[in-house]
Amino acid sequence: MIQHVREKFTCRECEKISQAPRHSMSSPAAGRAKPAAMVLFEKFGQHQPLNRQAERYAKEGVPISLSTLATRSAAARWR
């Protein structure tokens, strides 16, 4: 569990409370987690080979090479 702490400050004159803005919950890995999960689900859950996934993504306008899909799925499996 990750706990984010934000300090609150009060003005001594007017006693107004202010707080720092909340940090964005996105991280560099968050952008890659969903596509990797989709590829793994289609490979192991739907039994769709990576070459068919690469062809489908290319038809949808997202050209991803077969080697990239294979590398990322192998890396995600062993985490």
JSON list of C-alpha atoms in Angstrom, two decimals:
[
{"chain": "A", "resi": 1, "resn": "MET", "atom": "CA", "xyz": [0.00, 0.00, 0.00]},
{"chain": "A", "resi": 2, "resn": "ILE", "atom": "CA", "xyz": [1.28, 3.44, -0.91]},
{"chain": "A", "resi": 3, "resn": "GLN", "atom": "CA", "xyz": [0.33, 6.31, 1.36]},
{"chain": "A", "resi": 4, "resn": "HIS", "atom": "CA", "xyz": [0.63, 9.85, 0.05]},
{"chain": "A", "resi": 5, "resn": "VAL", "atom": "CA", "xyz": [0.96, 12.57, 2.69]},
{"chain": "A", "resi": 6, "resn": "ARG", "atom": "CA", "xyz": [0.05, 16.19, 1.94]},
{"chain": "A", "resi": 7, "resn": "GLU", "atom": "CA", "xyz": [0.70, 18.83, 4.54]},
{"chain": "A", "resi": 8, "resn": "LYS", "atom": "CA", "xyz": [-1.91, 21.43, 5.47]},
{"chain": "A", "resi": 9, "resn": "PHE", "atom": "CA", "xyz": [-0.92, 24.98, 6.27]},
{"chain": "A", "resi": 10, "resn": "THR", "atom": "CA", "xyz": [-2.88, 27.67, 8.08]},
{"chain": "A", "resi": 11, "resn": "CYS", "atom": "CA", "xyz": [-2.52, 31.41, 7.82]},
{"chain": "A", "resi": 12, "resn": "ARG", "atom": "CA", "xyz": [-1.81, 32.96, 11.20]},
{"chain": "A", "resi": 13, "resn": "GLU", "atom": "CA", "xyz": [-3.74, 36.13, 10.38]},
{"chain": "A", "resi": 14, "resn": "CYS", "atom": "CA", "xyz": [-6.94, 34.82, 8.76]},
{"chain": "A", "resi": 15, "resn": "GLU", "atom": "CA", "xyz": [-6.68, 31.15, 9.82]},
{"chain": "A", "resi": 16, "resn": "LYS", "atom": "CA", "xyz": [-7.37, 30.01, 6.27]},
{"chain": "A", "resi": 17, "resn": "ILE", "atom": "CA", "xyz": [-6.31, 26.40, 5.60]},
{"chain": "A", "resi": 18, "resn": "SER", "atom": "CA", "xyz": [-4.42, 25.59, 2.42]},
{"chain": "A", "resi": 19, "resn": "GLN", "atom": "CA", "xyz": [-3.12, 22.28, 1.16]},
{"chain": "A", "resi": 20, "resn": "ALA", "atom": "CA", "xyz": [-0.67, 21.31, -1.59]},
{"chain": "A", "resi": 21, "resn": "PRO", "atom": "CA", "xyz": [-2.30, 19.95, -4.75]},
{"chain": "A", "resi": 22, "resn": "ARG", "atom": "CA", "xyz": [-2.67, 16.22, -5.10]},
{"chain": "A", "resi": 23, "resn": "HIS", "atom": "CA", "xyz": [0.02, 14.48, -7.10]},
{"chain": "A", "resi": 24, "resn": "SER", "atom": "CA", "xyz": [-0.87, 12.74, -10.30]},
{"chain": "A", "resi": 25, "resn": "MET", "atom": "CA", "xyz": [-1.31, 9.02, -9.76]},
{"chain": "A", "resi": 26, "resn": "SER", "atom": "CA", "xyz": [0.28, 8.21, -13.08]},
{"chain": "A", "resi": 27, "resn": "SER", "atom": "CA", "xyz": [3.77, 6.86, -13.25]},
{"chain": "A", "resi": 28, "resn": "PRO", "atom": "CA", "xyz": [5.92, 5.86, -16.21]},
{"chain": "A", "resi": 29, "resn": "ALA", "atom": "CA", "xyz": [5.03, 2.20, -15.62]},
{"chain": "A", "resi": 30, "resn": "ALA", "atom": "CA", "xyz": [1.29, 2.92, -15.44]},
{"chain": "A", "resi": 31, "resn": "GLY", "atom": "CA", "xyz": [1.22, 3.79, -19.12]},
{"chain": "A", "resi": 32, "resn": "ARG", "atom": "CA", "xyz": [2.64, 0.40, -20.02]},
{"chain": "A", "resi": 33, "resn": "ALA", "atom": "CA", "xyz": [0.70, -1.77, -17.59]},
{"chain": "A", "resi": 34, "resn": "LYS", "atom": "CA", "xyz": [-2.65, -1.76, -19.37]},
{"chain": "A", "resi": 35, "resn": "PRO", "atom": "CA", "xyz": [-1.34, -2.60, -22.87]},
{"chain": "A", "resi": 36, "resn": "ALA", "atom": "CA", "xyz": [0.88, -5.33, -21.43]},
{"chain": "A", "resi": 37, "resn": "ALA", "atom": "CA", "xyz": [-2.09, -6.80, -19.55]},
{"chain": "A", "resi": 38, "resn": "MET", "atom": "CA", "xyz": [-4.15, -6.75, -22.76]},
{"chain": "A", "resi": 39, "resn": "VAL", "atom": "CA", "xyz": [-1.45, -8.59, -24.69]},
{"chain": "A", "resi": 40, "resn": "LEU", "atom": "CA", "xyz": [-1.00, -11.21, -21.96]},
{"chain": "A", "resi": 41, "resn": "PHE", "atom": "CA", "xyz": [-4.75, -11.75, -21.60]},
{"chain": "A", "resi": 42, "resn": "GLU", "atom": "CA", "xyz": [-5.16, -12.24, -25.32]},
{"chain": "A", "resi": 43, "resn": "LYS", "atom": "CA", "xyz": [-2.16, -14.58, -25.46]},
{"chain": "A", "resi": 44, "resn": "PHE", "atom": "CA", "xyz": [-2.96, -16.79, -22.46]},
{"chain": "A", "resi": 45, "resn": "GLY", "atom": "CA", "xyz": [-6.65, -16.13, -21.81]},
{"chain": "A", "resi": 46, "resn": "GLN", "atom": "CA", "xyz": [-7.93, -16.02, -25.39]},
{"chain": "A", "resi": 47, "resn": "HIS", "atom": "CA", "xyz": [-5.17, -18.24, -26.89]},
{"chain": "A", "resi": 48, "resn": "GLN", "atom": "CA", "xyz": [-4.38, -15.70, -29.62]},
{"chain": "A", "resi": 49, "resn": "PRO", "atom": "CA", "xyz": [-0.81, -15.89, -30.92]},
{"chain": "A", "resi": 50, "resn": "LEU", "atom": "CA", "xyz": [1.36, -12.80, -30.83]},
{"chain": "A", "resi": 51, "resn": "ASN", "atom": "CA", "xyz": [1.68, -12.66, -34.63]},
{"chain": "A", "resi": 52, "resn": "ARG", "atom": "CA", "xyz": [-2.11, -12.34, -34.98]},
{"chain": "A", "resi": 53, "resn": "GLN", "atom": "CA", "xyz": [-2.14, -9.67, -32.31]},
{"chain": "A", "resi": 54, "resn": "ALA", "atom": "CA", "xyz": [0.58, -7.74, -34.18]},
{"chain": "A", "resi": 55, "resn": "GLU", "atom": "CA", "xyz": [-1.43, -7.98, -37.42]},
{"chain": "A", "resi": 56, "resn": "ARG", "atom": "CA", "xyz": [-4.60, -6.79, -35.70]},
{"chain": "A", "resi": 57, "resn": "TYR", "atom": "CA", "xyz": [-2.85, -3.85, -34.03]},
{"chain": "A", "resi": 58, "resn": "ALA", "atom": "CA", "xyz": [-1.34, -2.87, -37.42]},
{"chain": "A", "resi": 59, "resn": "LYS", "atom": "CA", "xyz": [-4.82, -2.90, -39.01]},
{"chain": "A", "resi": 60, "resn": "GLU", "atom": "CA", "xyz": [-6.03, -0.64, -36.19]},
{"chain": "A", "resi": 61, "resn": "GLY", "atom": "CA", "xyz": [-3.23, 1.83, -36.91]},
{"chain": "A", "resi": 62, "resn": "VAL", "atom": "CA", "xyz": [-0.87, 0.85, -34.09]},
{"chain": "A", "resi": 63, "resn": "PRO", "atom": "CA", "xyz": [2.13, -0.85, -35.69]},
{"chain": "A", "resi": 64, "resn": "ILE", "atom": "CA", "xyz": [3.84, -3.00, -33.05]},
{"chain": "A", "resi": 65, "resn": "SER", "atom": "CA", "xyz": [6.43, -5.53, -34.14]},
{"chain": "A", "resi": 66, "resn": "LEU", "atom": "CA", "xyz": [6.18, -9.15, -33.16]},
{"chain": "A", "resi": 67, "resn": "SER", "atom": "CA", "xyz": [9.54, -8.98, -31.38]},
{"chain": "A", "resi": 68, "resn": "THR", "atom": "CA", "xyz": [8.32, -6.06, -29.23]},
{"chain": "A", "resi": 69, "resn": "LEU", "atom": "CA", "xyz": [5.21, -7.99, -28.19]},
{"chain": "A", "resi": 70, "resn": "ALA", "atom": "CA", "xyz": [7.30, -11.07, -27.41]},
{"chain": "A", "resi": 71, "resn": "THR", "atom": "CA", "xyz": [9.85, -9.12, -25.36]},
{"chain": "A", "resi": 72, "resn": "ARG", "atom": "CA", "xyz": [7.24, -7.26, -23.34]},
{"chain": "A", "resi": 73, "resn": "SER", "atom": "CA", "xyz": [5.11, -10.33, -22.69]},
{"chain": "A", "resi": 74, "resn": "ALA", "atom": "CA", "xyz": [8.16, -12.29, -21.53]},
{"chain": "A", "resi": 75, "resn": "ALA", "atom": "CA", "xyz": [9.24, -9.44, -19.25]},
{"chain": "A", "resi": 76, "resn": "ALA", "atom": "CA", "xyz": [5.74, -9.07, -17.79]},
{"chain": "A", "resi": 77, "resn": "ARG", "atom": "CA", "xyz": [5.35, -12.80, -17.13]},
{"chain": "A", "resi": 78, "resn": "TRP", "atom": "CA", "xyz": [8.37, -12.93, -14.83]},
{"chain": "A", "resi": 79, "resn": "ARG", "atom": "CA", "xyz": [7.56, -9.90, -12.66]}
]
